[in-house]
Tab-separated table of C-alpha atoms and ligand atoms in Angstrom:
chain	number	residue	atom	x	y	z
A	1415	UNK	CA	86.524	-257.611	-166.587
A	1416	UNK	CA	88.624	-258.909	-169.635
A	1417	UNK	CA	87.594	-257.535	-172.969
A	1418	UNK	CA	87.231	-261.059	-173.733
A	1419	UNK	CA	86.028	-264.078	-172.206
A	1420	UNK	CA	88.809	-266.242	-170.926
A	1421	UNK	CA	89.810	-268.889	-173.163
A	1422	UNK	CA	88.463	-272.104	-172.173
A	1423	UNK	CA	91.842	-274.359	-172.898
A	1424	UNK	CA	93.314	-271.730	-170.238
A	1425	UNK	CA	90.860	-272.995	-167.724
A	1426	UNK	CA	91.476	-276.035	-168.915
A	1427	UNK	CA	95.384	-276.221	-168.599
A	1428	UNK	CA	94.526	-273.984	-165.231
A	1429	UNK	CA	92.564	-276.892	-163.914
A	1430	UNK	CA	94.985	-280.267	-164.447
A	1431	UNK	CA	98.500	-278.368	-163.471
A	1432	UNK	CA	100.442	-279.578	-161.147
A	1433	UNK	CA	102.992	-276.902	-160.828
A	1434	UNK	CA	102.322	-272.920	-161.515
A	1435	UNK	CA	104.417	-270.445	-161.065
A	1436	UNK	CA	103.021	-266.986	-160.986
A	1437	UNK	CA	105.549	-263.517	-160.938
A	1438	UNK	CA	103.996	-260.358	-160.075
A	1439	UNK	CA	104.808	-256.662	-160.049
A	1440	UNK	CA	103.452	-253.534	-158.818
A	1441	UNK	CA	100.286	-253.695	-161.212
A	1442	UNK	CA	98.453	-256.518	-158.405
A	1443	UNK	CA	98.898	-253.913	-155.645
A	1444	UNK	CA	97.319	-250.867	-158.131
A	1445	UNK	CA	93.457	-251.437	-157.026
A	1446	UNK	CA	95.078	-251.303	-153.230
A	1447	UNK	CA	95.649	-247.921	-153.792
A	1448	UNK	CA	99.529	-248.488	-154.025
A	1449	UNK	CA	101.256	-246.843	-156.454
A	1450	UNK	CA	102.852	-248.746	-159.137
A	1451	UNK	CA	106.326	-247.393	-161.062
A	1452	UNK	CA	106.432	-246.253	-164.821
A	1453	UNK	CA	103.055	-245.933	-165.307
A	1454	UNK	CA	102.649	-242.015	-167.098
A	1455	UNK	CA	100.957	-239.673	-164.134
A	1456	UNK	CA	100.598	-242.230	-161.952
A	1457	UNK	CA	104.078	-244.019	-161.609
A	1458	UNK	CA	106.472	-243.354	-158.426
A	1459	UNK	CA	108.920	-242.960	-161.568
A	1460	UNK	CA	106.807	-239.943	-163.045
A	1461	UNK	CA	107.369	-237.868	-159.592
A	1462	UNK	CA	110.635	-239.546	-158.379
A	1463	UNK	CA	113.744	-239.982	-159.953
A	1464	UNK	CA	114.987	-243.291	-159.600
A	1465	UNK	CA	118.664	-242.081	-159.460
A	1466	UNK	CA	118.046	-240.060	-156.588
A	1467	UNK	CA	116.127	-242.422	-154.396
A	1468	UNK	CA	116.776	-246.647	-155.744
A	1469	UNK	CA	120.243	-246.659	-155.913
A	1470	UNK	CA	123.641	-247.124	-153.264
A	1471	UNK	CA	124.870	-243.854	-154.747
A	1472	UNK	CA	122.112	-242.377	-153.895
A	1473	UNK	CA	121.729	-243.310	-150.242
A	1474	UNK	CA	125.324	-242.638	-149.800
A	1475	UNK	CA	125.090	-239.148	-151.517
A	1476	UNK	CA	121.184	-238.474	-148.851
A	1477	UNK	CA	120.531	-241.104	-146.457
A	1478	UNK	CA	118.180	-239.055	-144.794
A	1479	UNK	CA	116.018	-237.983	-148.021
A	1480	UNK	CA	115.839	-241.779	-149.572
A	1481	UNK	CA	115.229	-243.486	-145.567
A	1482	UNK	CA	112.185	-240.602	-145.040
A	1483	UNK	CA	110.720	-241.287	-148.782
A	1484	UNK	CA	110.347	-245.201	-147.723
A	1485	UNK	CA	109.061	-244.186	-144.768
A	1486	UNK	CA	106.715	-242.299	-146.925
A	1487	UNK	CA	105.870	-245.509	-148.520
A	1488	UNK	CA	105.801	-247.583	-145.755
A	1489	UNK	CA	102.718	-245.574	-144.604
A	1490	UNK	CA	101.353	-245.642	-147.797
A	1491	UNK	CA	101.220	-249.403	-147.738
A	1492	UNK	CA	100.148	-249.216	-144.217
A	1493	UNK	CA	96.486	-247.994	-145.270
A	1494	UNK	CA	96.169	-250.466	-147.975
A	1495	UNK	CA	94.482	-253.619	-148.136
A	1496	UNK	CA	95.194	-256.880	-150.219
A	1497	UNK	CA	92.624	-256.654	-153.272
A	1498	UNK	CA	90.802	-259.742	-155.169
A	1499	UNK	CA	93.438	-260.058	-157.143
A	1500	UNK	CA	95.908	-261.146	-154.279
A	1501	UNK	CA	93.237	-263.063	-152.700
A	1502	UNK	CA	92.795	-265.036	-155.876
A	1503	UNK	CA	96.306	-266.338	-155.849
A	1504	UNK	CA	95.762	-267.441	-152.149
A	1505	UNK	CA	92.901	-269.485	-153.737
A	1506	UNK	CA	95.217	-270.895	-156.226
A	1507	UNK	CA	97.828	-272.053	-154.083
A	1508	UNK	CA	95.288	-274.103	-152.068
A	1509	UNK	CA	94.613	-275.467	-155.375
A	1510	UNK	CA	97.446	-276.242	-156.898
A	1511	UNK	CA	100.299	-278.976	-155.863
A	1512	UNK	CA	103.172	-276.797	-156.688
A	1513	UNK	CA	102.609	-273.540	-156.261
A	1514	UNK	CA	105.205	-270.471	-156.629
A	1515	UNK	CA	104.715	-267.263	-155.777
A	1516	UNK	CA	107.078	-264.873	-157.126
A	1517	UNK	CA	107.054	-260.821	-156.137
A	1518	UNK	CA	108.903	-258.261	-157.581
A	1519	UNK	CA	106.539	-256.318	-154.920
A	1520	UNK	CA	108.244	-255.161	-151.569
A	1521	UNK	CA	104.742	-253.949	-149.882
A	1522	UNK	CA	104.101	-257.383	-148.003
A	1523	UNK	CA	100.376	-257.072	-149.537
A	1524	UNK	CA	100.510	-261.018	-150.877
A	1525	UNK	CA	101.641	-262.460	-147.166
A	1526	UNK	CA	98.519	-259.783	-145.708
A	1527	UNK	CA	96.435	-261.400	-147.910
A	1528	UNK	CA	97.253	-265.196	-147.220
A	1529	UNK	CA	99.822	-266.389	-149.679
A	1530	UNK	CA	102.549	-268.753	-148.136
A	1531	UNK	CA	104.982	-269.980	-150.668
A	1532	UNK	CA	106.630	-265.891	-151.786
A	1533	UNK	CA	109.836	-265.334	-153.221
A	1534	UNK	CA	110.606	-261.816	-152.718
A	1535	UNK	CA	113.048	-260.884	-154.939
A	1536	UNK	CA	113.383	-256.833	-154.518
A	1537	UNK	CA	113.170	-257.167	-150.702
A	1538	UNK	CA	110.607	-256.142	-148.428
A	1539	UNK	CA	109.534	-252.510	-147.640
A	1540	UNK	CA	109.245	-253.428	-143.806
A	1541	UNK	CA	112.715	-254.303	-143.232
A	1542	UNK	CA	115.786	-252.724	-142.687
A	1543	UNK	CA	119.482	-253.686	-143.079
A	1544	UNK	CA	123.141	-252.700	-142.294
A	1545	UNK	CA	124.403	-250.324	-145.182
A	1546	UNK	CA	127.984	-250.837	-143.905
A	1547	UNK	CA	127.772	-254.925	-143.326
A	1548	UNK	CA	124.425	-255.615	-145.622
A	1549	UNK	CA	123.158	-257.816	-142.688
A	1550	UNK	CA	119.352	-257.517	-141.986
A	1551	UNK	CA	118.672	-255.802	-138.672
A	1552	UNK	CA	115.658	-256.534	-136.962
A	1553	UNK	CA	115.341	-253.624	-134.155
A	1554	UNK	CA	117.556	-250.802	-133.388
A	1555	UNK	CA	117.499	-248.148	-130.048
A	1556	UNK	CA	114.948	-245.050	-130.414
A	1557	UNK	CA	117.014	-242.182	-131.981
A	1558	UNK	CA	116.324	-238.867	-133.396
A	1559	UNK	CA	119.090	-239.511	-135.933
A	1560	UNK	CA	117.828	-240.135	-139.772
A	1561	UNK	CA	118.641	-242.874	-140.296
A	1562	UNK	CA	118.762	-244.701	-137.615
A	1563	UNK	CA	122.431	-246.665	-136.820
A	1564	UNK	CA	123.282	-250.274	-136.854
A	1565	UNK	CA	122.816	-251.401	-133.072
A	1566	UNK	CA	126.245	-253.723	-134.388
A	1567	UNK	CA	128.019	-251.708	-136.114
A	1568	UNK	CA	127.030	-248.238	-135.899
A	1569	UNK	CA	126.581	-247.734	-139.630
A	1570	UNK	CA	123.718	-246.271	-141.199
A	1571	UNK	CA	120.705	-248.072	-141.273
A	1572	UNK	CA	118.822	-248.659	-144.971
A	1573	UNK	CA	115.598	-250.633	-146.384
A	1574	UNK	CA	115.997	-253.486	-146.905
A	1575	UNK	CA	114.847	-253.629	-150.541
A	1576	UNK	CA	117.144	-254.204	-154.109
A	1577	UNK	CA	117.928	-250.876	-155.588
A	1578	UNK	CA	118.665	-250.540	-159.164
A	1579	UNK	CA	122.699	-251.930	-159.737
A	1580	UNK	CA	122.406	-254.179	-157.047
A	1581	UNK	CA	122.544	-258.134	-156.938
A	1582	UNK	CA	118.793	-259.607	-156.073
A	1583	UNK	CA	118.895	-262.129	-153.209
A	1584	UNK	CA	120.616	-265.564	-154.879
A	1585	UNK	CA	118.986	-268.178	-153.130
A	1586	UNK	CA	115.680	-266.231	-153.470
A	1587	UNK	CA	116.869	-265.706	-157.270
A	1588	UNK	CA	117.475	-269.111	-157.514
A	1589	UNK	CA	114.159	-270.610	-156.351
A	1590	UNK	CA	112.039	-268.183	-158.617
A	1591	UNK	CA	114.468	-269.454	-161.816
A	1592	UNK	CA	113.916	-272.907	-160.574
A	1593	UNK	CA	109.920	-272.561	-160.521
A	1594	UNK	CA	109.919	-270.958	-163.548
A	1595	UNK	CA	112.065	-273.731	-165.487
A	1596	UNK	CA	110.191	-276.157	-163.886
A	1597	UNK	CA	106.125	-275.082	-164.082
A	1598	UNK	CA	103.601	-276.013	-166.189
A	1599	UNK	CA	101.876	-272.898	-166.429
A	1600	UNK	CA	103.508	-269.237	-165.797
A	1601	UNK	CA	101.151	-266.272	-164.772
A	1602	UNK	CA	103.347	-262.976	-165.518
A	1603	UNK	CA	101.162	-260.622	-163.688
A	1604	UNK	CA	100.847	-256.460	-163.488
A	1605	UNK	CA	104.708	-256.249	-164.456
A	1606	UNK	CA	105.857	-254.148	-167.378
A	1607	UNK	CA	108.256	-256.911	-167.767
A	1608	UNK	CA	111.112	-254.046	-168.424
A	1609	UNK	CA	113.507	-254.521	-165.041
A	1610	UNK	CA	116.020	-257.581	-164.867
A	1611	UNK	CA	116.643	-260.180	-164.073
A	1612	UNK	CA	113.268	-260.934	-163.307
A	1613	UNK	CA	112.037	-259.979	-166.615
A	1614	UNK	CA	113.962	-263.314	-167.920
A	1615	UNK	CA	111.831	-265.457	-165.701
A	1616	UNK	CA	108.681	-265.590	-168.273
A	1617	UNK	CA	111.264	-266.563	-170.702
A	1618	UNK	CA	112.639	-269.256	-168.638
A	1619	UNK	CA	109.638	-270.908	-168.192
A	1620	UNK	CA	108.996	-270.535	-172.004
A	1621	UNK	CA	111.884	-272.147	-173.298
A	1622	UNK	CA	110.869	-274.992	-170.733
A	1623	UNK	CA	107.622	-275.888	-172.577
A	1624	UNK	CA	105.544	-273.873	-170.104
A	1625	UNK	CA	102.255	-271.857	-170.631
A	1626	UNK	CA	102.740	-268.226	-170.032
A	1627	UNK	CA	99.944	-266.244	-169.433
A	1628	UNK	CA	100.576	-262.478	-168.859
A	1629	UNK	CA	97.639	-260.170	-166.868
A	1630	UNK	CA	98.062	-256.752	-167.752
A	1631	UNK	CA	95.780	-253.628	-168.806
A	1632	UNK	CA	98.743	-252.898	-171.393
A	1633	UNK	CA	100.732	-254.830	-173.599
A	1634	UNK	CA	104.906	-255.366	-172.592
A	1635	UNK	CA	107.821	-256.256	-174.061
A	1636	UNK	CA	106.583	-260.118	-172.604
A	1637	UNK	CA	102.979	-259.683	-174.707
A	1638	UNK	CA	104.275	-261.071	-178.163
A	1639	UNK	CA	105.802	-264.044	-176.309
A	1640	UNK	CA	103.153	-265.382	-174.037
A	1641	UNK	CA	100.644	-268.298	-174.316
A	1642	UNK	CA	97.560	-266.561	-173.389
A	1643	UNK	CA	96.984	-262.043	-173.040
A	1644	UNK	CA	94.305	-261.446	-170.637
A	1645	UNK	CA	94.292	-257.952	-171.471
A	1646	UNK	CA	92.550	-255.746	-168.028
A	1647	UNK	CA	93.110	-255.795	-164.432
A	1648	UNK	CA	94.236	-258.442	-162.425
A	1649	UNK	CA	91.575	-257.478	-159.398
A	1650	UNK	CA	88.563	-258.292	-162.311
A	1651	UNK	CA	90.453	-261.092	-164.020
A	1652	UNK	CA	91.921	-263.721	-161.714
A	1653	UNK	CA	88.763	-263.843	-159.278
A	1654	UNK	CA	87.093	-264.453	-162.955
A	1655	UNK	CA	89.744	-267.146	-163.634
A	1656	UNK	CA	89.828	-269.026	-160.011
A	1657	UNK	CA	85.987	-269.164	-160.752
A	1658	UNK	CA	86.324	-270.066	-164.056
A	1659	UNK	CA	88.706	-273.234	-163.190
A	1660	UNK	CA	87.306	-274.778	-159.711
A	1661	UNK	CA	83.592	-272.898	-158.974
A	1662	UNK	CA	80.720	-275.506	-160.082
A	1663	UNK	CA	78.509	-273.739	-162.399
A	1664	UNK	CA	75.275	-275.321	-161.532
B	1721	BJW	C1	98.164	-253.663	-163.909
B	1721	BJW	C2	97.160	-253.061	-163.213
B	1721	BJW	C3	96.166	-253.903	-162.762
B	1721	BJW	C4	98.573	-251.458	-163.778
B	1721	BJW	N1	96.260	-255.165	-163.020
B	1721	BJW	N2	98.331	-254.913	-164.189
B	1721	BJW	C5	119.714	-256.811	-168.399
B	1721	BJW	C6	119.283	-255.984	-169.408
B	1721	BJW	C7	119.071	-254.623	-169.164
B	1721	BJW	C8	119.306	-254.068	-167.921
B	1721	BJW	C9	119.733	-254.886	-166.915
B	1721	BJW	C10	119.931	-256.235	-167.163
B	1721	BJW	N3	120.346	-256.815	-166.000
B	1721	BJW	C11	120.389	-255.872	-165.034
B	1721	BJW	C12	120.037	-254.697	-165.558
B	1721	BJW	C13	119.966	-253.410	-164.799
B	1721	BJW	C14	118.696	-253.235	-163.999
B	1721	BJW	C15	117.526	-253.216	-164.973
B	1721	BJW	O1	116.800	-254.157	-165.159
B	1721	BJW	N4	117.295	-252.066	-165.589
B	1721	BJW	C16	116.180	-251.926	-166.545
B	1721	BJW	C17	115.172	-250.934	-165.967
B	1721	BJW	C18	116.728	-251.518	-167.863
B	1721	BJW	N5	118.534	-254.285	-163.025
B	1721	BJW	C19	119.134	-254.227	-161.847
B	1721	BJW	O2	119.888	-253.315	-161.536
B	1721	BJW	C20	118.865	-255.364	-160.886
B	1721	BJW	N6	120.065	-255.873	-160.362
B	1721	BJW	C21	120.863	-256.680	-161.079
B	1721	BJW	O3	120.579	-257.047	-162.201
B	1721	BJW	O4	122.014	-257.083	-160.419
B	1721	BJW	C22	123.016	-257.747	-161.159
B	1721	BJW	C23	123.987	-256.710	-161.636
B	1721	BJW	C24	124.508	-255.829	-160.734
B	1721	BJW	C25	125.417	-254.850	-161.171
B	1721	BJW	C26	125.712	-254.786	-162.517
B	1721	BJW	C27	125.146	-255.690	-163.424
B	1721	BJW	C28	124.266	-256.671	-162.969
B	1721	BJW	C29	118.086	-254.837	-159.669
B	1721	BJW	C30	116.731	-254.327	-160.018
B	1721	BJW	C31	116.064	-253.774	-158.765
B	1721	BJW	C32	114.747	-253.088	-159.061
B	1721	BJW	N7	114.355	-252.328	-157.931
B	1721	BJW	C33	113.051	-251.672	-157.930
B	1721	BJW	C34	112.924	-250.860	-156.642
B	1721	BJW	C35	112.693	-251.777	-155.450
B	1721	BJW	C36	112.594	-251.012	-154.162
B	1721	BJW	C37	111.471	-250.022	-154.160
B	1721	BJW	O5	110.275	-250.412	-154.227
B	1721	BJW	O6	111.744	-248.836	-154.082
B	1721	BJW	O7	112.028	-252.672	-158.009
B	1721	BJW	S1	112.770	-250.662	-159.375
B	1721	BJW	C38	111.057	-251.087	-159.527
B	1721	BJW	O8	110.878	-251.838	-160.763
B	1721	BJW	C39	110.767	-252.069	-158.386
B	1721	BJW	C40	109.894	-253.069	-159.075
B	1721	BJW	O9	109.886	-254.285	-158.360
B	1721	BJW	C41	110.500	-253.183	-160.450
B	1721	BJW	C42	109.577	-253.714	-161.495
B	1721	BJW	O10	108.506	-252.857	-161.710
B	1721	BJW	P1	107.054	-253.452	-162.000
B	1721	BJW	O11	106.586	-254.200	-160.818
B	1721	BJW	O12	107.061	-254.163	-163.289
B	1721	BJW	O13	106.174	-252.124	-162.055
B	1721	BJW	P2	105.914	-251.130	-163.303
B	1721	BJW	O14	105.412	-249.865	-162.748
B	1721	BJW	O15	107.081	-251.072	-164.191
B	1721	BJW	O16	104.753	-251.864	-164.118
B	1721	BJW	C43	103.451	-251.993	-163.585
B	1721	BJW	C44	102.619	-252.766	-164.590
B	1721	BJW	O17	101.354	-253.030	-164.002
B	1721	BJW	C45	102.348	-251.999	-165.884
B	1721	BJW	O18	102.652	-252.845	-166.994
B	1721	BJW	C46	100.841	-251.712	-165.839
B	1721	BJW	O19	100.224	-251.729	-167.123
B	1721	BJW	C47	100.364	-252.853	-164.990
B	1721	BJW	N8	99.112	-252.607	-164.266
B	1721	BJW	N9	97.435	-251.672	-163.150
B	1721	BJW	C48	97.325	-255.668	-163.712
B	1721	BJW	N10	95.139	-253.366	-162.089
């Protein structure tokens, strides 16, 4: 639970919006048991170096080693389960008129959990694409190669996720800047707020007049910005919020 109670003109502001926009990063999927990136110990950054795994170079210089570690994660993701904190934002966008949902996440855990309206703007874990012609590929012929080839093309076969130098989707980019310029209230949620662009999204919506409201166990680069810090995790605080906002009390 939040150190402190949530504030009641957040419930408040929660409760008459018309159009919310919410961004979330790898801190929602943390009480699924999925890893999350630059946290110390615990981060996929603090075993994996980025360089040698997230980038083009990288694939090009060991397909094999990058395609196996998603695989890796793939599985991961495979045991997990959506928490209360992704169910919570299902609840809100049955609530809400408007509703946004933008991932930095690639682990498909908001869609398992219910959510409809997602931007995914790193990609999706569960998909592949041509390296060669960057077209998504949606099956390819059983092979012992690693990777697998481009039934098209014959070129190597990658995830189909947005590695670190590499342009995010633009119409997906495009949506998420146009719900965050346009929303009333802005949830930045389990994101260290450090990796761009979607780090300026929170600042969009701020320089639109919006209410940001950042959900996070530690304070960011975003924290001296926002609206309203619910400082703790997002599994304790948005059930706590949603129930806040539309359960009756009596
Ligand atoms: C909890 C919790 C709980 C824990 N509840 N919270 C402008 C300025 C500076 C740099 C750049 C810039 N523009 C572009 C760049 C370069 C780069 C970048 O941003 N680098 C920075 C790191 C410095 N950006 C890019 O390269 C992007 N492309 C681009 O900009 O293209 C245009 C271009 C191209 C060429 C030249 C120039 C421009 C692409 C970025 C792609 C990021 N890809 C990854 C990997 C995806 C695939 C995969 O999964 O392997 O995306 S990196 C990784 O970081 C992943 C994540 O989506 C992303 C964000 O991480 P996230 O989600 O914030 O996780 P963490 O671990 O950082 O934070 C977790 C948080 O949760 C913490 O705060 C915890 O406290 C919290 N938490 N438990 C709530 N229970």
């Amino acid at each position: 639970m939040s150190e402190r109670p949530i504030p009641p003109e957040l419930i408040d502001r929660l409760r008459r919006a018309h159009r919310v926009a919410v961004l979330t990063g790898a801190g929602i999927s943390a009480e699924s048991g999925v890893p999350t990136f630059r946290e110390a110990q615990t981060g996929l950054w603090a075993r994996y170096n980025p360089e040698e795994l997230a980038t083009p170079d990288a694939f090009q210089r060991n397909p094999k080693l990058v395609w196996e570690w998603y695989t890796w994660r793939q599985q991961r993701v495979r045991q997990a389960e959506p928490n209360a904190g992704h169910r919570a934002l299902v609840e809100m966008e049955q609530r809400i008129a408007e509703f946004t949902l933008i991932t930095q996440n690639v682990d498909g855990l908001h869609r398992r959990a219910g959510s409809h309206q997602i931007l995914e703007l790193h990609g999706n874990l569960f998909r592949a694409k041509c390296f060669s012609e960057d077209r998504p590929v949606e099956s390819w012929p059983d092979s012992e190669e690693i990777p697998p080839r481009c039934p098209r093309c014959g070129g190597l076969l990658r995830p189909d996720v947005v590695w670190f130098g590499e342009m995010l989707p633009a119409a997906t980019l495009r949506a998420a800047e146009h719900a965050a310029a346009t929303a009333e209230l802005f949830f930045s949620i389990g994101t260290s707020a450090l990796v761009y662009p979607a780090a300026d999204l929170p600042f969009a919506a701020l320089n639109a007049g919006a209410t940001v409201v950042e959900i996070n166990p530690q304070p960011t680069p975003l924290s001296p910005h926002v609206t309203f810090s619910l400082n703790g995790a997002a599994g304790q605080i948005l059930p706590a919020l949603i129930a806040a906002a539309w359960e009756p009390t009596t």
